[in-house]
Tab-separated table of N, CA and C in Angstrom:
chain	number	residue	atom	x	y	z
A	1	MET	N	125.717	69.754	139.125
A	1	MET	CA	124.810	71.130	139.561
A	1	MET	C	125.702	72.426	139.434
A	2	TRP	N	127.042	71.839	139.898
A	2	TRP	CA	128.238	72.823	139.846
A	2	TRP	C	128.242	73.261	138.422
A	3	MET	N	128.364	72.012	137.654
A	3	MET	CA	128.607	72.493	135.934
A	3	MET	C	127.393	73.166	135.219
A	4	GLU	N	126.359	72.940	135.651
A	4	GLU	CA	125.126	73.445	135.355
A	4	GLU	C	125.366	75.141	135.728
A	5	LYS	N	125.513	75.464	136.915
A	5	LYS	CA	126.082	76.881	137.545
A	5	LYS	C	126.973	77.342	136.461
A	6	LEU	N	127.908	76.625	136.333
A	6	LEU	CA	128.939	77.119	135.461
A	6	LEU	C	128.947	77.560	134.071
A	7	LEU	N	127.887	76.697	133.292
A	7	LEU	CA	127.488	76.850	132.121
A	7	LEU	C	126.360	78.123	131.816
A	8	GLN	N	125.563	78.026	133.020
A	8	GLN	CA	124.924	79.163	133.151
A	8	GLN	C	125.659	80.674	133.306
A	9	CYS	N	126.589	80.603	134.287
A	9	CYS	CA	127.369	81.619	134.289
A	9	CYS	C	128.277	82.300	132.882
A	10	ASN	N	128.500	81.176	132.295
A	10	ASN	CA	129.331	81.591	131.068
A	10	ASN	C	128.373	81.978	130.228
A	11	VAL	N	127.281	81.677	130.026
A	11	VAL	CA	125.932	81.965	129.331
A	11	VAL	C	125.545	83.497	129.740
A	12	ASP	N	125.684	83.693	130.838
A	12	ASP	CA	125.410	85.075	131.497
A	12	ASP	C	126.670	85.980	130.993
A	13	PHE	N	127.878	85.450	131.008
A	13	PHE	CA	128.909	86.247	130.922
A	13	PHE	C	128.627	86.560	129.352
A	14	GLN	N	128.387	85.801	128.661
A	14	GLN	CA	128.436	86.146	127.063
A	14	GLN	C	127.276	87.037	126.699
A	15	ILE	N	126.221	86.916	127.647
A	15	ILE	CA	125.233	87.807	127.393
A	15	ILE	C	125.747	88.938	127.453
A	16	VAL	N	126.233	89.389	128.887
A	16	VAL	CA	126.905	90.472	129.636
A	16	VAL	C	128.096	91.180	128.606
A	17	GLY	N	128.816	90.243	127.706
A	17	GLY	CA	129.313	90.911	126.507
A	17	GLY	C	128.859	90.922	125.287
A	18	MET	N	127.851	90.441	124.952
A	18	MET	CA	126.852	91.012	123.688
A	18	MET	C	126.317	92.311	124.349
A	19	GLY	N	126.146	92.511	125.297
A	19	GLY	CA	125.152	94.037	125.749
A	19	GLY	C	126.158	94.944	125.642
A	20	LYS	N	127.385	94.631	126.253
A	20	LYS	CA	128.518	95.649	126.234
A	20	LYS	C	128.846	95.911	124.533
A	21	LYS	N	129.156	94.940	123.942
A	21	LYS	CA	129.228	95.715	122.452
A	21	LYS	C	128.109	96.420	121.778
A	22	LYS	N	127.014	95.905	122.235
A	22	LYS	CA	125.783	96.668	121.697
A	22	LYS	C	125.895	98.101	122.153
A	23	MET	N	126.094	98.443	123.765
A	23	MET	CA	126.549	99.611	124.230
A	23	MET	C	127.705	100.432	123.604
A	24	LEU	N	128.717	99.761	123.056
A	24	LEU	CA	129.781	100.165	122.377
A	24	LEU	C	129.353	100.462	121.000
A	25	THR	N	128.413	99.926	120.689
A	25	THR	CA	127.814	100.014	119.158
A	25	THR	C	127.052	101.353	119.187
A	26	LEU	N	126.238	101.436	120.047
A	26	LEU	CA	125.395	102.299	120.333
A	26	LEU	C	125.799	103.568	120.672
A	27	SER	N	126.989	103.556	121.417
A	27	SER	CA	127.661	105.017	121.764
A	27	SER	C	128.216	105.460	120.423
A	28	GLN	N	129.071	104.563	119.676
A	28	GLN	CA	129.267	104.883	118.409
A	28	GLN	C	128.492	105.472	117.700
A	29	SER	N	127.334	105.065	117.399
A	29	SER	CA	126.499	105.709	116.464
A	29	SER	C	125.936	107.138	117.202
A	30	ILE	N	125.702	107.250	118.399
A	30	ILE	CA	125.430	108.422	118.909
A	30	ILE	C	126.518	109.357	118.886
A	31	ALA	N	127.764	109.017	118.894
A	31	ALA	CA	128.455	110.048	118.628
A	31	ALA	C	128.750	110.351	117.172
A	32	GLN	N	128.549	109.599	116.525
A	32	GLN	CA	128.266	110.013	114.993
A	32	GLN	C	127.289	111.065	114.356
A	33	LEU	N	126.014	110.685	114.974
A	33	LEU	CA	124.840	111.647	115.031
A	33	LEU	C	124.971	112.799	115.651
A	34	GLU	N	125.932	112.917	116.648
A	34	GLU	CA	126.093	114.289	117.435
A	34	GLU	C	127.222	115.060	116.721
A	35	ALA	N	128.211	114.298	115.689
A	35	ALA	CA	129.026	115.106	114.744
A	35	ALA	C	128.056	115.406	113.668
A	36	GLN	N	127.307	114.793	113.147
A	36	GLN	CA	126.461	115.315	111.893
A	36	GLN	C	125.432	116.514	112.320
A	37	VAL	N	124.998	116.060	113.550
A	37	VAL	CA	124.063	117.574	114.103
A	37	VAL	C	125.150	118.754	114.133
A	38	GLU	N	126.365	118.502	114.749
A	38	GLU	CA	127.258	119.828	114.649
A	38	GLU	C	127.330	120.321	113.172
A	39	LYS	N	128.016	119.611	112.378
A	39	LYS	CA	127.994	119.811	111.038
A	39	LYS	C	126.642	120.459	110.359
A	40	ILE	N	125.655	120.146	110.311
A	40	ILE	CA	124.331	120.485	109.750
A	40	ILE	C	124.080	122.133	110.604
A	41	THR	N	124.680	121.763	111.999
A	41	THR	CA	124.241	123.288	112.758
A	41	THR	C	124.935	124.591	112.017
A	42	ARG	N	126.356	124.096	111.844
A	42	ARG	CA	127.335	124.957	110.923
A	42	ARG	C	126.809	125.424	109.670
A	43	GLU	N	126.297	124.409	109.184
A	43	GLU	CA	126.156	124.677	107.766
A	43	GLU	C	124.686	125.301	107.839
A	44	LYS	N	123.708	125.175	108.734
A	44	LYS	CA	122.780	126.358	108.622
A	44	LYS	C	123.271	127.646	109.169
A	45	ILE	N	124.102	127.963	110.260
A	45	ILE	CA	124.556	129.225	110.493
A	45	ILE	C	124.956	130.029	109.407
A	46	SER	N	125.764	129.343	108.589
A	46	SER	CA	126.553	129.637	107.433
A	46	SER	C	125.474	130.271	106.307
A	47	ALA	N	124.301	129.397	106.227
A	47	ALA	CA	123.247	129.899	105.197
A	47	ALA	C	122.593	130.727	105.776
A	48	VAL	N	122.291	130.841	107.165
A	48	VAL	CA	121.580	132.110	107.389
A	48	VAL	C	122.305	133.354	107.240
A	49	ASN	N	123.711	133.265	107.652
A	49	ASN	CA	124.517	134.310	107.233
A	49	ASN	C	124.719	134.900	105.881
A	50	GLN	N	124.484	133.968	105.084
A	50	GLN	CA	124.477	134.234	103.366
A	50	GLN	C	123.171	134.939	103.210
A	51	LEU	N	122.378	134.179	103.225
A	51	LEU	CA	120.650	134.936	103.567
A	51	LEU	C	120.724	136.364	103.980
A	52	GLU	N	121.381	136.521	105.053
A	52	GLU	CA	121.241	137.842	105.840
A	52	GLU	C	122.232	138.904	104.827
A	53	GLU	N	123.161	138.478	104.285
A	53	GLU	CA	123.736	139.271	103.111
A	53	GLU	C	123.405	139.607	101.969
A	54	ILE	N	122.563	138.593	101.526
A	54	ILE	CA	121.869	138.925	100.587
A	54	ILE	C	120.659	139.759	100.558
A	55	GLN	N	120.265	139.759	101.510
A	55	GLN	CA	118.809	140.450	102.125
A	55	GLN	C	119.104	142.068	101.971
A	56	ASN	N	120.672	142.211	102.916
A	56	ASN	CA	121.405	143.566	102.781
A	56	ASN	C	121.532	144.017	101.471
A	57	GLN	N	121.938	142.872	100.541
A	57	GLN	CA	122.331	143.467	98.958
A	57	GLN	C	121.107	144.069	98.511
A	58	LEU	N	119.854	143.156	98.660
A	58	LEU	CA	118.726	143.438	97.726
A	58	LEU	C	117.988	144.852	98.313
A	59	THR	N	118.152	145.015	99.788
A	59	THR	CA	117.723	146.472	100.065
A	59	THR	C	118.467	147.406	99.795
A	60	SER	N	119.736	147.228	99.605
A	60	SER	CA	120.746	148.566	99.023
A	60	SER	C	120.273	148.522	97.855
A	61	ARG	N	120.150	147.524	96.867
A	61	ARG	CA	119.757	147.836	95.456
A	61	ARG	C	118.208	148.444	95.545
A	62	GLU	N	117.409	147.795	96.347
A	62	GLU	CA	116.260	148.800	96.309
A	62	GLU	C	115.856	150.213	96.386
A	63	MET	N	116.878	150.611	97.184
A	63	MET	CA	117.103	151.863	98.044
A	63	MET	C	117.837	152.572	96.675
A	64	ASP	N	118.790	152.009	95.906
A	64	ASP	CA	119.520	152.467	94.597
A	64	ASP	C	118.052	152.734	93.351
A	65	VAL	N	117.371	151.612	93.625
A	65	VAL	CA	116.429	151.909	92.316
A	65	VAL	C	115.092	152.815	92.887
A	66	THR	N	115.059	153.195	93.865
A	66	THR	CA	113.982	153.992	94.293
A	66	THR	C	114.538	155.636	94.503
A	67	LYS	N	115.723	155.629	94.613
A	67	LYS	CA	116.231	156.877	94.713
A	67	LYS	C	116.544	157.236	93.006
A	68	VAL	N	116.838	156.131	92.117
A	68	VAL	CA	116.851	156.497	90.728
A	68	VAL	C	115.621	156.840	90.163
A	69	CYS	N	114.538	156.075	90.356
A	69	CYS	CA	113.278	156.411	90.135
A	69	CYS	C	112.531	157.763	90.111
A	70	GLY	N	113.058	157.895	91.663
A	70	GLY	CA	112.652	159.338	91.940
A	70	GLY	C	113.132	160.597	91.125
A	71	GLU	N	114.708	160.270	90.736
A	71	GLU	CA	115.333	161.275	90.275
A	71	GLU	C	114.790	161.388	88.992
A	72	MET	N	114.600	160.167	88.201
A	72	MET	CA	113.813	160.092	87.191
A	72	MET	C	112.478	160.927	86.707
A	73	LEU	N	111.535	160.597	87.863
A	73	LEU	CA	110.193	160.993	87.767
A	73	LEU	C	110.379	162.686	88.153
A	74	TYR	N	111.386	162.940	88.589
A	74	TYR	CA	111.307	164.455	88.778
A	74	TYR	C	112.288	165.147	87.542
A	75	GLN	N	112.920	164.468	86.835
A	75	GLN	CA	113.397	165.108	85.520
A	75	GLN	C	112.473	164.960	84.476
A	76	LEU	N	111.304	163.846	84.482
A	76	LEU	CA	110.189	163.789	83.722
A	76	LEU	C	109.476	164.981	83.914
A	77	ASN	N	108.869	165.029	85.094
A	77	ASN	CA	107.946	166.210	85.308
A	77	ASN	C	108.487	167.622	85.232
A	78	LYS	N	109.787	168.012	85.450
A	78	LYS	CA	110.430	169.095	84.696
A	78	LYS	C	110.784	169.260	83.418
A	79	THR	N	111.014	167.974	82.820
A	79	THR	CA	110.767	168.219	81.177
A	79	THR	C	109.357	168.148	80.496
A	80	LYS	N	108.469	168.002	81.350
A	80	LYS	CA	106.977	168.047	80.838
A	80	LYS	C	106.668	169.462	80.994
A	81	MET	N	107.189	169.985	82.267
A	81	MET	CA	106.869	171.284	82.336
A	81	MET	C	107.544	172.426	81.445
A	82	GLU	N	108.570	172.254	81.118
A	82	GLU	CA	109.662	172.838	80.145
A	82	GLU	C	109.060	172.960	78.684
A	83	LYS	N	108.118	171.465	78.569
A	83	LYS	CA	107.829	171.347	77.000
A	83	LYS	C	106.280	172.208	76.986
A	84	ASP	N	105.684	172.049	77.996
A	84	ASP	CA	104.525	172.875	77.971
A	84	ASP	C	105.039	174.275	77.945
A	85	GLU	N	105.813	174.892	78.866
A	85	GLU	CA	106.136	176.453	78.472
A	85	GLU	C	106.385	176.490	76.959
A	86	ALA	N	107.497	175.445	76.129
A	86	ALA	CA	107.621	176.012	74.973
A	86	ALA	C	106.778	176.041	74.031
A	87	GLU	N	105.672	174.966	74.173
A	87	GLU	CA	104.788	174.862	73.388
A	87	GLU	C	103.563	176.174	73.333
A	88	LYS	N	103.414	176.859	74.874
A	88	LYS	CA	102.802	177.975	74.939
A	88	LYS	C	103.584	178.931	74.475
A	89	GLU	N	105.055	178.933	74.407
A	89	GLU	CA	105.764	180.519	73.717
A	89	GLU	C	105.566	180.327	72.231
A	90	HIS	N	105.542	179.058	71.843
A	90	HIS	CA	105.470	178.408	70.384
A	90	HIS	C	103.992	178.925	69.919
A	91	ARG	N	103.220	178.386	70.604
A	91	ARG	CA	101.592	179.156	70.132
A	91	ARG	C	101.571	180.714	70.281
A	92	GLU	N	102.090	181.237	71.524
A	92	GLU	CA	102.267	182.689	71.148
A	92	GLU	C	102.998	183.337	70.162
A	93	TYR	N	104.002	182.870	69.725
A	93	TYR	CA	104.978	183.332	68.682
A	93	TYR	C	104.166	183.094	67.412
A	94	ARG	N	103.470	181.833	67.259
A	94	ARG	CA	102.988	181.461	65.748
A	94	ARG	C	101.467	182.449	65.980
A	95	THR	N	100.818	183.011	66.965
A	95	THR	CA	99.915	183.700	67.137
A	95	THR	C	100.179	185.132	66.486
A	96	LYS	N	101.481	185.625	67.304
A	96	LYS	CA	101.814	186.870	67.208
A	96	LYS	C	102.245	187.122	65.386
A	97	THR	N	102.790	185.825	64.951
A	97	THR	CA	103.129	185.560	63.290
A	97	THR	C	102.136	186.013	62.651
A	98	LYS	N	101.194	185.069	62.806
A	98	LYS	CA	100.081	185.190	62.112
A	98	LYS	C	99.313	186.668	62.042
A	99	ARG	N	99.327	187.200	63.604
A	99	ARG	CA	98.636	188.499	63.465
A	99	ARG	C	99.391	189.887	62.688
A	100	ASP	N	100.906	189.634	62.841
A	100	ASP	CA	101.697	190.368	61.767
A	100	ASP	C	101.447	190.380	60.325
A	101	LEU	N	101.409	188.909	60.040
A	101	LEU	CA	101.178	188.211	58.565
A	101	LEU	C	99.694	189.253	57.964
A	102	GLU	N	98.677	188.753	58.972
A	102	GLU	CA	97.378	189.360	58.676
A	102	GLU	C	97.553	191.044	58.390
A	103	ILE	N	98.184	191.741	59.275
A	103	ILE	CA	98.479	193.343	59.097
A	103	ILE	C	99.225	193.429	58.145
A	104	LYS	N	100.146	192.774	58.052
A	104	LYS	CA	101.182	193.098	56.491
A	104	LYS	C	100.213	192.751	55.217
A	105	ASP	N	99.417	191.822	54.995
A	105	ASP	CA	98.919	191.501	54.358
A	105	ASP	C	97.465	192.595	53.997
A	106	GLN	N	96.803	193.013	54.828
A	106	GLN	CA	95.880	194.213	55.126
A	106	GLN	C	96.831	195.924	54.266
A	107	ALA	N	98.237	195.743	54.715
A	107	ALA	CA	98.774	196.799	53.871
A	107	ALA	C	99.151	196.892	52.309
A	108	PRO	N	99.276	198.241	51.888
A	108	PRO	CA	99.917	198.089	50.592
A	108	PRO	C	100.884	197.416	50.513
A	109	HIS	N	101.075	196.547	49.413
A	109	HIS	CA	102.097	195.668	48.942
A	109	HIS	C	102.904	196.580	48.327
A	110	PHE	N	104.039	197.144	48.957
A	110	PHE	CA	104.949	197.811	48.341
A	110	PHE	C	106.572	196.988	48.027
A	111	ALA	N	106.340	196.106	49.019
A	111	ALA	CA	107.440	195.381	49.359
A	111	ALA	C	107.445	194.042	48.635
A	112	ASN	N	108.703	193.249	48.431
A	112	ASN	CA	108.507	191.953	48.010
A	112	ASN	C	108.148	190.896	49.024
A	113	PRO	N	107.650	190.005	48.222
A	113	PRO	CA	106.670	189.127	49.160
A	113	PRO	C	107.781	187.944	50.074
A	114	ILE	N	109.076	188.154	49.855
A	114	ILE	CA	110.069	187.211	50.405
A	114	ILE	C	109.915	187.334	51.972
A	115	PRO	N	109.373	188.439	52.957
A	115	PRO	CA	109.447	188.362	54.197
A	115	PRO	C	108.414	187.321	54.679
A	116	SER	N	107.303	186.969	53.899
A	116	SER	CA	106.471	186.246	54.389
A	116	SER	C	107.334	184.524	54.445
A	117	THR	N	107.809	184.459	53.254
A	117	THR	CA	108.593	183.131	53.066
A	117	THR	C	109.747	183.005	54.495
A	118	SER	N	110.320	184.166	54.830
A	118	SER	CA	111.473	184.019	55.625
A	118	SER	C	110.565	183.852	57.128
A	119	GLN	N	109.538	184.641	57.126
A	119	GLN	CA	108.595	184.371	58.189
A	119	GLN	C	108.380	182.658	58.582
A	120	PHE	N	107.959	182.162	57.556
A	120	PHE	CA	107.936	180.533	57.719
A	120	PHE	C	109.140	179.942	57.972
A	121	PHE	N	110.221	180.262	57.298
A	121	PHE	CA	111.664	179.862	57.556
A	121	PHE	C	111.859	179.830	59.085
A	122	LEU	N	111.817	181.259	59.640
A	122	LEU	CA	111.915	181.240	61.223
A	122	LEU	C	111.325	180.508	61.862
A	123	SER	N	109.771	180.443	61.482
A	123	SER	CA	108.814	179.616	62.420
A	123	SER	C	109.623	178.182	62.408
A	124	PHE	N	109.692	177.866	61.350
A	124	PHE	CA	110.400	176.350	61.288
A	124	PHE	C	111.278	176.147	61.907
A	125	ILE	N	112.464	177.117	61.966
A	125	ILE	CA	113.597	177.084	62.533
A	125	ILE	C	113.284	177.048	64.338
A	126	PHE	N	112.277	177.781	64.545
A	126	PHE	CA	111.904	178.077	66.060
A	126	PHE	C	111.520	176.576	66.511
A	127	THR	N	110.598	176.029	65.951
A	127	THR	CA	110.128	174.834	66.040
A	127	THR	C	111.187	173.734	66.345
A	128	PHE	N	112.088	173.686	65.310
A	128	PHE	CA	112.800	172.698	65.321
A	128	PHE	C	113.724	172.815	66.547
A	129	ILE	N	114.106	173.986	66.721
A	129	ILE	CA	115.007	174.073	67.988
A	129	ILE	C	114.382	173.979	69.498
A	130	VAL	N	113.232	174.077	69.380
A	130	VAL	CA	112.406	174.044	70.618
A	130	VAL	C	112.143	172.517	70.613
A	131	ILE	N	111.948	171.496	69.741
A	131	ILE	CA	111.739	170.114	69.690
A	131	ILE	C	113.156	169.561	70.035
A	132	PHE	N	114.149	170.024	69.750
A	132	PHE	CA	115.116	169.444	69.909
A	132	PHE	C	115.683	169.669	71.346
A	133	ILE	N	115.249	171.137	72.044
A	133	ILE	CA	115.845	171.267	73.092
A	133	ILE	C	115.135	170.473	74.273
A	134	PHE	N	113.664	170.428	74.113
A	134	PHE	CA	112.908	169.856	75.165
A	134	PHE	C	112.665	168.229	74.939
A	135	PHE	N	112.951	167.705	73.732
A	135	PHE	CA	112.798	166.026	73.495
A	135	PHE	C	114.077	165.481	73.241
A	136	VAL	N	115.023	165.911	72.288
A	136	VAL	CA	115.994	165.141	72.058
A	136	VAL	C	117.059	165.015	73.390
A	137	ILE	N	117.332	166.294	73.664
A	137	ILE	CA	118.159	166.457	74.929
A	137	ILE	C	117.819	165.926	75.933
A	138	PRO	N	116.807	165.929	76.542
A	138	PRO	CA	116.316	164.781	77.626
A	138	PRO	C	116.554	163.359	77.622
A	139	VAL	N	116.331	162.890	76.398
A	139	VAL	CA	116.409	161.792	76.076
A	139	VAL	C	118.056	161.189	75.920
A	140	ILE	N	118.835	161.919	75.283
A	140	ILE	CA	120.175	161.791	75.488
A	140	ILE	C	120.751	161.530	76.807
A	141	LEU	N	120.311	162.481	77.434
A	141	LEU	CA	120.850	162.331	78.993
A	141	LEU	C	120.588	161.390	79.598
A	142	PHE	N	118.976	161.027	79.423
A	142	PHE	CA	118.562	159.957	80.213
A	142	PHE	C	119.479	158.752	79.692
A	143	PHE	N	119.696	158.294	78.615
A	143	PHE	CA	120.508	157.218	78.178
A	143	PHE	C	121.889	157.222	78.609
A	144	SER	N	122.694	158.684	78.708
A	144	SER	CA	123.939	158.708	78.908
A	144	SER	C	124.003	158.287	80.611
A	145	ILE	N	122.649	158.889	81.330
A	145	ILE	CA	122.896	158.789	82.689
A	145	ILE	C	122.838	157.003	83.290
A	146	PHE	N	122.189	156.270	82.523
A	146	PHE	CA	122.208	154.856	82.771
A	146	PHE	C	123.030	154.148	81.932
A	147	SER	N	123.938	154.626	80.726
A	147	SER	CA	124.729	153.968	80.142
A	147	SER	C	125.702	153.134	81.127
A	148	SER	N	126.236	154.254	82.174
A	148	SER	CA	127.352	153.783	83.046
A	148	SER	C	126.743	153.095	84.506
A	149	SER	N	125.510	152.984	84.307
A	149	SER	CA	124.914	152.456	85.689
A	149	SER	C	124.750	150.893	85.929
A	150	SER	N	124.974	150.568	86.928
A	150	SER	CA	124.591	149.001	87.175
A	150	SER	C	123.274	148.753	87.808
A	151	VAL	N	122.297	149.676	87.851
A	151	VAL	CA	121.251	149.588	88.205
A	151	VAL	C	120.182	148.935	87.089
A	152	PHE	N	120.445	149.729	85.735
A	152	PHE	CA	119.565	149.358	84.835
A	152	PHE	C	120.604	149.110	83.744
A	153	PRO	N	121.256	148.012	83.499
A	153	PRO	CA	121.940	147.374	82.371
A	153	PRO	C	121.458	147.335	81.250
A	154	LEU	N	120.206	147.061	81.044
A	154	LEU	CA	119.363	146.535	79.984
A	154	LEU	C	119.656	148.248	79.198
A	155	PHE	N	119.711	149.355	79.551
A	155	PHE	CA	119.725	150.232	79.123
A	155	PHE	C	121.075	150.778	78.400
A	156	CYS	N	121.988	150.034	78.905
A	156	CYS	CA	123.484	150.350	78.370
A	156	CYS	C	123.778	150.082	76.928
A	157	PHE	N	123.835	150.885	75.987
A	157	PHE	CA	124.161	150.549	74.915
A	157	PHE	C	125.565	150.669	74.084
A	158	CYS	N	126.308	150.294	75.190
A	158	CYS	CA	128.139	150.435	74.905
A	158	CYS	C	128.195	149.060	74.397
């Protein structure tokens, strides 16, 4: 009987030893998992910080784009008003020139017909200058503004 008890104690001792091994293995697994959780938490915090930085950059760029668009809209409206004014002046000048030519045609022709040709030439030059000032120069300025801008690199023809 004492032999049976000794064998039983030996078996119990082996079971306890196996339990301790299992506990040690489980403790090691828990430590590894906790280390992984800490690493993933640090990576998550880093990713959140990067996301916030990117969102700040995006907000800043949106503000820049909004500012540039506002300035462009202002310049466009200003140019349209100047164009309308130039067209009005051109119509008035053309009407006046036409009226002057009609009066001249009604008057006796003592002079050479060259002045009507020069009037046409002056009208042509005036039209060319108006077009150049109110259409070509704003386009050149528009592209020169954005040729050095990082906001609209597509407009850079450099």
